[in-house]
Amino acid sequence: MTDLMTTMSLLLAATTIGAALMAIWGKRSLPIAILAAGLVSLLASVQFLLLAAPDVAMTEAAIGSGLTTFLFFFVLGRVRGGSND
Amino acid sequence: MVDWLIHLAALFAGVAFLLALTRFIKGPSAADRVVAFDVLTIISITGIVLAALTEGRGIYLDVALVYALLSFLGVIVVARYLEGGF
Amino acid sequence: MTMLLDIIGGLLLVAGTAFLLFGGLGLVRMPDVFNRIQAGTKATTLGTLLTLAGATCLQPAWGVKLLLIGLFLLFTNPLSSQVLARAAHRSGAGKSEKTSIDRLEEDQRKKP
Amino acid sequence: MIKRLVVLLLLAGIGAIFMSLLLGYTPDNELNLTARYYAEHTAQDIGAANIVTAIIVTYRGLDTLGEVTVLFLTAAIVGLVLAQGRQQNSQRSQRKLPESGELLQTGSLLLTPLILLLGVYVFVNGHLTPGGGFQGGAILASAILLMLLTDPMRHFSHRLISVLESISGLIFITIGVLGIIYAGGFLDNRILPTGSLGQLFSAGVIPIIYSFIGLKVGAEFSSMLVNLSETEGS
């Protein structure tokens, strides 16, 4: 691992923790919390890649880029739409 | 010489990453954050290409391929949610 | 010959990431959502394409895969930015005070 | 106040444990016994360039069968739970949705085959590149997701999805049983010749097994997505 990779890895690790904190606090706004969780997924995927595990990174990319976000937002939309129940 | 240029490119990409991150944290509305998220994904693709160049391993590019083709799905999901599309 | 190609590739890498930097700067400095979408997608698309071209110069054996990445980016980026801009317009995102022309709203008012 | 103090103390304790683990970490200089066995024997025994794939499909093939079963159970339970809220066709057209727009429809026509093609590339090349059945299946399901986003009222054939899923699972098991008969044991990949390292048609039956795992996973994820989108908003 070269110096460049170590620096990138440290930056990603710090940002991942920040995004996770943002997903938890998020000023009580659920869409922003879901977006922050998506950011955690993206950063974790690049981090896996830098730590020489490209297959795990690819799994995270395939699942996290579309499907998880859709699941969360779909359920959020349904819950919001059915509030008169 | 080339190593030095790659390091400079990585520095630029890192600064761009931090700037987009600022907009992601600060952005007043959800749409601002989605734009910042899109830019962060594109910068990550560049980062993956740079990592593949420094490590010299071409198989890392498959992950960039997946991100290049699938990253727009997340943006479209949020956009359809914002306009009430599902 | 390879030395020259390496230096061209490195310069293209730096130019591409500089465009990424400008895109990020525009993302921070622009006043409203629509301008940010402009800055965030156009500049970064050009920047990534330049970076991929530089990587092709450095490692010609990866050319096909890098070309595919660039092609996919060219297909998907305009799509996502257009859908996002329309969603922001429909959900009533605030416009900057300097915005004077809004063709989409005029169109929608013309044919209800 | 007491509750918050307890949480803070718990966090500090966990932080101290992880800190001591981090400070005491020394990277291994050489592979341990199991890893060395896999690294030395994979290329000549299995013929797969990607050692992870060889472990997943052949050395630990039974675990993969278990994982696929877990995913199948998840899809079945999602279908079972959501079956009550299924929308009737007459009701479905009542909800007014904003139209998806010309650009999204045209782009979806262009991009859906491309995403399907990428998924097929990922799971067919599972023994050469860091891909595999599960990743490829998720990418296939992403194509279905794009179609659903373009037209939420689109109807997908449940029968086709379930038939595809069952046939893929059946072929997976059949290849495993053929391994008992013609080679060393269940899911042994040496039914077909291992070929030369790094070629597409190499590594025995690993590409075939991974292709069917990919189809199965893609069908399961797609059935979950279709079931979700067909439930009515209560």
XYZ file of C-alpha atoms in Angstrom:
517
model
C 0.000 0.000 0.000
C 1.526 3.263 -1.069
C 1.281 6.591 0.716
C -1.366 7.799 -1.725
C -3.591 4.823 -1.036
C -3.158 5.199 2.720
C -4.148 8.868 2.548
C -7.207 8.107 0.429
C -8.165 5.304 2.799
C -7.884 7.548 5.879
C -9.936 10.315 4.208
C -12.601 7.782 3.284
C -12.676 6.313 6.786
C -13.139 9.733 8.419
C -15.848 10.670 5.904
C -17.652 7.365 6.420
C -17.888 7.994 10.164
C -19.144 11.538 9.494
C -21.790 10.314 7.057
C -22.900 7.637 9.520
C -23.310 10.297 12.230
C -25.294 12.399 9.754
C -27.528 9.416 8.982
C -28.237 9.053 12.704
C -28.863 12.711 13.557
C -29.987 14.153 10.227
C -32.174 16.851 11.832
C -35.118 14.434 12.012
C -35.540 14.407 8.228
C -35.903 10.877 6.909
C -34.948 11.462 3.212
C -31.710 13.136 4.286
C -30.948 10.255 6.645
C -31.537 7.753 3.814
C -29.264 9.753 1.494
C -26.556 9.794 4.163
C -26.915 6.025 4.519
C -26.442 5.741 0.753
C -23.306 7.831 1.066
C -22.011 5.438 3.739
C -22.594 2.580 1.302
C -20.691 4.374 -1.494
C -17.724 5.281 0.709
C -17.580 1.808 2.243
C -17.487 0.311 -1.240
C -14.506 2.450 -2.286
C -12.842 1.635 1.030
C -13.251 -2.101 0.392
C -11.677 -1.587 -3.017
C -8.680 0.267 -1.567
C -8.211 -2.521 0.977
C -7.827 -4.957 -1.959
C -11.211 -6.686 -1.770
C -12.729 -5.888 -5.173
C -15.397 -8.594 -5.012
C -16.865 -7.223 -1.780
C -16.695 -3.744 -3.308
C -18.616 -4.940 -6.339
C -21.323 -6.531 -4.197
C -21.698 -3.315 -2.241
C -21.839 -1.312 -5.485
C -24.482 -3.517 -7.081
C -26.726 -3.636 -4.006
C -26.178 -0.164 -2.587
C -26.410 1.983 -5.708
C -29.987 1.218 -6.657
C -31.831 -1.441 -4.732
C -31.418 -0.317 -1.105
C -32.194 3.312 -1.884
C -35.292 2.250 -3.793
C -36.457 0.032 -0.928
C -36.121 2.793 1.683
C -37.692 5.527 -0.453
C -40.505 3.277 -1.653
C -41.509 2.336 1.878
C -41.144 5.963 2.974
C -43.425 7.091 0.143
C -46.029 4.467 1.015
C -45.948 5.361 4.714
C -46.252 9.053 3.931
C -49.041 8.472 1.393
C -51.125 6.354 3.745
C -51.094 8.695 6.720
C -54.905 9.104 6.568
C -55.399 5.472 7.512
C 7.351 12.648 -13.357
C 4.222 10.571 -14.006
C 3.965 9.581 -10.348
C 4.102 13.231 -9.426
C 1.321 14.054 -11.886
C -0.843 11.228 -10.531
C -0.346 12.550 -7.005
C -1.366 16.046 -8.155
C -4.473 14.588 -9.810
C -5.331 12.720 -6.603
C -4.926 15.967 -4.638
C -7.342 17.772 -7.004
C -9.842 14.922 -6.780
C -9.594 14.971 -2.983
C -10.295 18.709 -2.855
C -13.260 18.244 -5.211
C -14.478 15.445 -2.933
C -14.304 17.723 0.100
C -16.136 20.535 -1.738
C -18.955 18.222 -2.829
C -19.089 16.884 0.731
C -19.551 20.442 2.017
C -22.566 20.840 -0.243
C -23.873 17.456 0.922
C -23.677 18.519 4.575
C -24.869 22.096 4.040
C -27.398 21.698 1.226
C -30.684 23.257 2.256
C -33.016 20.911 0.363
C -32.945 17.212 -0.474
C -32.361 17.986 -4.178
C -29.099 19.790 -3.340
C -27.929 16.748 -1.449
C -28.813 14.454 -4.350
C -26.709 16.575 -6.730
C -23.838 16.422 -4.270
C -24.322 12.640 -3.985
C -24.151 12.277 -7.765
C -20.951 14.322 -7.925
C -19.476 12.259 -5.086
C -20.214 9.075 -7.052
C -18.507 10.454 -10.157
C -15.487 11.540 -8.112
C -15.409 8.030 -6.613
C -15.208 6.580 -10.135
C -12.188 8.796 -10.771
C -10.734 7.687 -7.448
C -11.179 4.035 -8.405
C -9.395 4.659 -11.728
C -6.540 6.404 -9.897
C -6.286 3.529 -7.409
C -6.180 1.040 -10.288
C -3.392 3.098 -11.898
C -1.264 3.251 -8.744
C -1.767 -0.420 -7.903
C -1.511 -1.481 -11.546
C -4.446 -3.889 -11.246
C -6.910 -3.724 -14.121
C -9.575 -5.792 -12.375
C -10.433 -2.837 -10.128
C -12.021 -1.215 -13.171
C -14.980 -3.617 -13.061
C -16.238 -1.866 -9.944
C -15.996 1.484 -11.757
C -17.958 -0.078 -14.619
C -20.756 -1.094 -12.261
C -20.821 2.372 -10.695
C -20.819 4.124 -14.082
C -23.877 2.187 -15.207
C -25.837 1.941 -11.959
C -25.186 5.180 -10.074
C -27.917 7.070 -11.916
C -30.539 4.678 -10.529
C -30.209 6.123 -7.038
C -30.642 9.681 -8.361
C -33.716 8.670 -10.369
C -35.207 6.935 -7.325
C -34.860 10.097 -5.219
C -36.153 12.288 -8.058
C -39.244 10.117 -8.542
C -39.804 10.185 -4.784
C -39.597 13.994 -4.730
C -42.200 14.343 -7.476
C -44.407 11.586 -6.027
C -43.810 9.060 -8.790
C -44.451 5.801 -6.930
C 7.603 7.239 -27.409
C 6.125 5.633 -24.311
C 7.690 8.423 -22.261
C 5.789 11.002 -24.312
C 2.563 9.016 -24.001
C 3.047 8.788 -20.232
C 3.489 12.530 -19.899
C 0.434 13.234 -22.087
C -1.565 10.793 -19.974
C -0.459 12.423 -16.738
C -1.309 15.893 -18.037
C -4.760 14.658 -19.135
C -5.283 13.183 -15.660
C -4.432 16.512 -14.048
C -6.695 18.404 -16.480
C -9.582 16.034 -15.824
C -9.329 16.255 -12.067
C -9.016 20.049 -12.382
C -12.417 20.013 -14.097
C -13.716 17.882 -11.226
C -12.371 20.552 -8.864
C -14.175 23.296 -10.802
C -17.354 21.240 -10.688
C -17.063 20.916 -6.930
C -16.367 24.633 -6.621
C -19.449 25.419 -8.689
C -21.461 23.065 -6.515
C -20.519 25.109 -3.470
C -20.728 28.586 -4.993
C -23.841 28.438 -7.186
C -26.982 30.059 -5.747
C -29.819 27.586 -6.438
C -30.518 23.934 -7.235
C -30.709 24.253 -11.009
C -27.389 26.058 -11.302
C -25.833 23.471 -9.033
C -27.113 20.685 -11.278
C -25.476 22.453 -14.256
C -22.155 22.815 -12.479
C -22.271 19.424 -10.874
C -22.993 17.267 -13.894
C -21.508 18.967 -16.956
C -18.101 19.799 -15.525
C -17.700 16.466 -13.780
C -18.703 14.511 -16.901
C -16.015 16.285 -18.932
C -13.538 15.844 -16.105
C -14.155 12.121 -15.800
C -13.898 11.648 -19.576
C -10.536 13.451 -19.598
C -9.347 11.340 -16.670
C -10.342 8.159 -18.481
C -8.497 9.327 -21.606
C -5.411 9.982 -19.488
C -5.627 6.527 -17.918
C -5.904 5.049 -21.426
C -2.667 6.800 -22.383
C -0.940 5.439 -19.274
C -2.237 1.857 -19.610
C -3.264 1.187 -23.240
C -4.206 -2.412 -22.405
C -7.210 -1.234 -20.364
C -8.551 0.831 -23.257
C -11.747 -1.128 -23.927
C -12.923 -1.100 -20.331
C -12.135 2.615 -19.883
C -13.964 3.383 -23.135
C -16.997 1.469 -21.837
C -16.920 3.419 -18.562
C -16.852 6.701 -20.486
C -19.677 5.576 -22.768
C -21.863 4.537 -19.827
C -21.218 7.875 -18.122
C -22.195 9.699 -21.307
C -25.446 7.707 -21.447
C -26.467 7.971 -17.827
C -25.366 11.404 -16.600
C -27.677 13.592 -18.757
C -30.596 11.298 -17.951
C -30.203 11.545 -14.198
C -29.582 15.306 -14.250
C -32.661 15.969 -16.399
C -34.932 13.815 -14.250
C -33.563 15.444 -11.099
C -33.986 18.978 -12.451
C -37.582 18.240 -13.457
C -38.313 16.724 -10.054
C -36.845 19.787 -8.346
C -38.984 22.038 -10.557
C -42.132 20.015 -9.866
C -41.544 19.945 -6.124
C -41.164 23.736 -6.186
C -37.510 24.291 -5.417
C -36.580 27.915 -4.806
C -35.024 29.817 -7.688
C -32.323 32.423 -7.370
C -33.371 36.089 -7.586
C -31.375 36.519 -10.773
C -33.430 33.883 -12.615
C -35.731 35.755 -15.009
C -36.816 33.163 -17.607
C -38.543 29.875 -16.761
C -39.596 28.176 -19.996
C -40.938 25.018 -18.332
C -43.398 27.012 -16.229
C -44.509 29.016 -19.278
C -45.137 25.764 -21.146
C -47.141 24.284 -18.326
C -49.214 27.451 -18.019
C -49.917 27.463 -21.758
C -51.372 23.939 -21.933
C -52.994 22.968 -18.667
C -29.865 11.770 32.561
C -28.909 8.383 34.056
C -29.900 6.719 30.777
C -27.709 9.040 28.735
C -24.809 8.493 31.139
C -25.141 4.726 30.752
C -25.125 5.072 26.946
C -22.041 7.301 27.078
C -20.238 4.860 29.382
C -21.128 1.991 27.040
C -19.791 3.939 24.052
C -16.579 4.762 25.894
C -16.118 1.107 26.826
C -16.629 -0.071 23.246
C -14.261 2.661 22.041
C -11.589 1.518 24.507
C -11.938 -2.102 23.357
C -11.646 -1.166 19.686
C -8.745 1.193 20.433
C -6.786 -1.558 22.149
C -7.523 -3.875 19.223
C -6.370 -1.213 16.766
C -3.153 -0.478 18.659
C -2.328 -4.152 19.047
C -2.806 -4.895 15.342
C 0.150 -6.290 13.473
C -0.337 -7.327 9.852
C 0.492 -10.921 9.020
C 3.646 -11.266 7.013
C 2.744 -14.631 5.534
C -0.464 -16.489 4.822
C -1.766 -18.827 7.481
C -2.236 -22.538 6.865
C -5.701 -22.517 5.274
C -5.013 -19.487 3.115
C -1.750 -20.980 1.890
C -3.526 -24.203 0.923
C -6.081 -22.288 -1.126
C -3.476 -20.020 -2.722
C -1.284 -22.923 -3.769
C -3.860 -25.475 -4.858
C -6.553 -23.382 -6.554
C -4.795 -22.726 -9.834
C -3.847 -26.355 -10.507
C -6.849 -28.152 -8.998
C -9.724 -25.872 -9.947
C -8.303 -23.758 -12.767
C -9.983 -20.515 -11.658
C -8.029 -17.276 -11.802
C -10.150 -15.799 -9.002
C -9.465 -17.725 -5.798
C -12.517 -16.285 -4.036
C -14.791 -17.745 -6.696
C -13.123 -21.134 -6.394
C -13.697 -21.094 -2.624
C -17.310 -19.955 -2.930
C -18.425 -22.320 -5.669
C -16.287 -25.410 -5.158
C -14.480 -25.679 -1.829
C -17.407 -24.208 0.100
C -20.144 -24.935 -2.427
C -22.523 -26.287 0.187
C -22.484 -22.932 2.026
C -23.414 -21.188 -1.210
C -26.349 -23.571 -1.575
C -27.419 -22.521 1.919
C -27.101 -18.827 1.052
C -29.200 -19.259 -2.083
C -31.797 -21.080 0.006
C -31.891 -18.227 2.527
C -32.430 -15.733 -0.287
C -35.196 -17.897 -1.740
C -36.912 -18.051 1.665
C -36.678 -14.255 1.955
C -38.297 -13.762 -1.449
C -41.010 -16.286 -0.623
C -41.782 -14.609 2.717
C -41.887 -11.152 1.117
C -44.376 -12.495 -1.405
C -46.421 -14.146 1.344
C -46.565 -11.044 3.530
C -47.424 -8.715 0.669
C -49.988 -11.038 -0.918
C -52.851 -9.540 1.097
C -52.250 -5.990 -0.061
C -52.137 -6.951 -3.727
C -53.874 -4.382 -5.885
C -56.632 -5.394 -8.219
C -56.218 -4.304 -11.814
C -59.311 -2.121 -11.704
C -58.024 -0.242 -8.674
C -54.532 0.225 -9.999
C -55.363 2.849 -12.550
C -57.066 5.082 -9.999
C -53.967 6.572 -8.479
C -52.742 9.604 -10.389
C -49.005 9.574 -10.927
C -46.907 12.218 -12.657
C -45.766 10.969 -16.054
C -42.185 9.828 -16.320
C -41.324 11.926 -19.355
C -40.000 11.205 -22.798
C -36.313 11.307 -21.951
C -36.627 8.765 -19.152
C -38.675 6.413 -21.335
C -36.248 6.569 -24.250
C -33.260 6.270 -21.951
C -34.810 3.261 -20.247
C -35.273 1.592 -23.643
C -31.570 2.077 -24.323
C -30.210 1.346 -20.864
C -32.222 -1.714 -19.792
C -30.523 -4.038 -22.327
C -27.149 -2.521 -21.399
C -27.680 -3.204 -17.695
C -28.854 -6.752 -18.436
C -25.751 -7.251 -20.589
C -23.486 -5.986 -17.802
C -25.147 -8.384 -15.356
C -24.582 -11.307 -17.711
C -20.947 -10.223 -18.209
C -20.408 -10.056 -14.459
C -21.678 -13.530 -13.686
C -20.299 -15.294 -16.733
C -16.821 -13.916 -15.995
C -17.133 -14.774 -12.301
C -14.041 -17.001 -12.330
C -11.834 -14.329 -13.947
C -12.970 -10.951 -12.581
C -14.141 -9.890 -9.110
C -17.728 -10.553 -10.011
C -19.994 -13.476 -9.476
C -23.508 -14.761 -9.296
C -24.759 -12.601 -6.468
C -23.422 -9.345 -7.905
C -24.676 -10.217 -11.381
C -28.093 -11.102 -10.020
C -28.347 -7.771 -8.230
C -27.411 -5.975 -11.469
C -30.098 -7.921 -13.363
C -32.637 -6.854 -10.754
C -31.468 -3.247 -11.201
C -32.647 -3.437 -14.824
C -36.080 -4.500 -13.567
C -35.921 -1.580 -11.117
C -35.270 0.846 -13.982
C -38.290 -0.492 -15.857
C -40.429 -0.129 -12.733
C -39.227 3.441 -12.177
C -40.083 4.359 -15.755
C -43.566 2.886 -15.601
C -44.780 1.971 -12.092
C -47.941 0.419 -13.489
C -46.104 -2.031 -15.740
C -47.142 -5.643 -15.297
C -44.539 -8.378 -14.997
C -45.257 -12.057 -15.414
C -44.961 -13.745 -12.027
C -45.098 -17.153 -13.667
C -42.049 -16.426 -15.844
C -40.026 -15.199 -12.852
C -40.890 -18.215 -10.699
C -40.258 -20.702 -13.509
C -36.855 -19.115 -14.207
C -35.983 -19.234 -10.505
C -37.047 -22.882 -10.039
C -35.259 -24.140 -13.158
C -32.023 -22.365 -12.165
C -32.141 -23.882 -8.677
C -32.862 -27.329 -10.119
C -29.918 -27.140 -12.526
C -27.624 -25.995 -9.689
C -28.541 -29.077 -7.618
C -28.328 -31.357 -10.671
C -24.784 -30.229 -11.456
C -23.892 -30.812 -7.817
C -25.241 -34.374 -7.939
C -23.454 -35.018 -11.261
C -20.283 -34.097 -9.384
C -20.852 -37.049 -7.033
C -21.241 -39.426 -9.968
C -18.527 -38.266 -12.360
C -15.983 -36.545 -10.098
C -14.830 -36.377 -6.495
C -17.948 -35.266 -4.658
C -20.914 -32.936 -4.381
C -20.377 -29.767 -6.488
C -16.959 -30.904 -7.693
C -16.142 -28.768 -10.722
C -14.029 -31.277 -12.605
C -16.905 -32.769 -14.594
C -15.712 -30.680 -17.532
C -12.003 -30.227 -18.288
C -10.471 -27.364 -16.299
C -8.930 -25.810 -19.402
C -6.157 -23.254 -19.371
C -5.994 -20.617 -16.651
C -7.538 -17.260 -17.579
C -9.695 -18.378 -20.502
C -13.459 -17.855 -20.524
C -14.179 -21.576 -20.996
C -12.055 -22.861 -18.155
C -12.403 -23.820 -14.500
C -14.742 -26.736 -15.203
C -18.382 -26.065 -14.408
C -17.773 -22.931 -12.290
C -19.029 -20.506 -15.008
C -22.144 -22.637 -15.575
C -22.963 -22.887 -11.860
C -22.346 -19.167 -11.355
C -24.553 -18.276 -14.328
C -27.455 -20.202 -12.883
C -26.854 -18.746 -9.406
C -26.933 -15.306 -11.045
C -30.219 -16.037 -12.818
C -31.714 -17.384 -9.599
C -30.635 -14.399 -7.494
C -31.816 -11.978 -10.172
C -35.219 -13.670 -10.344
C -35.543 -13.597 -6.552
C -34.696 -9.880 -6.273
C -37.003 -9.115 -9.210
C -39.888 -10.976 -7.605
C -39.361 -8.957 -4.416
C -39.371 -5.682 -6.377
C -42.455 -6.629 -8.402
C -44.320 -7.775 -5.286
C -43.451 -4.503 -3.534
C -44.569 -2.305 -6.400
C -47.856 -4.162 -6.798
C -49.001 -3.650 -3.228
C -51.362 -0.776 -2.759
C -50.484 2.081 -0.471
C -52.631 1.254 2.532
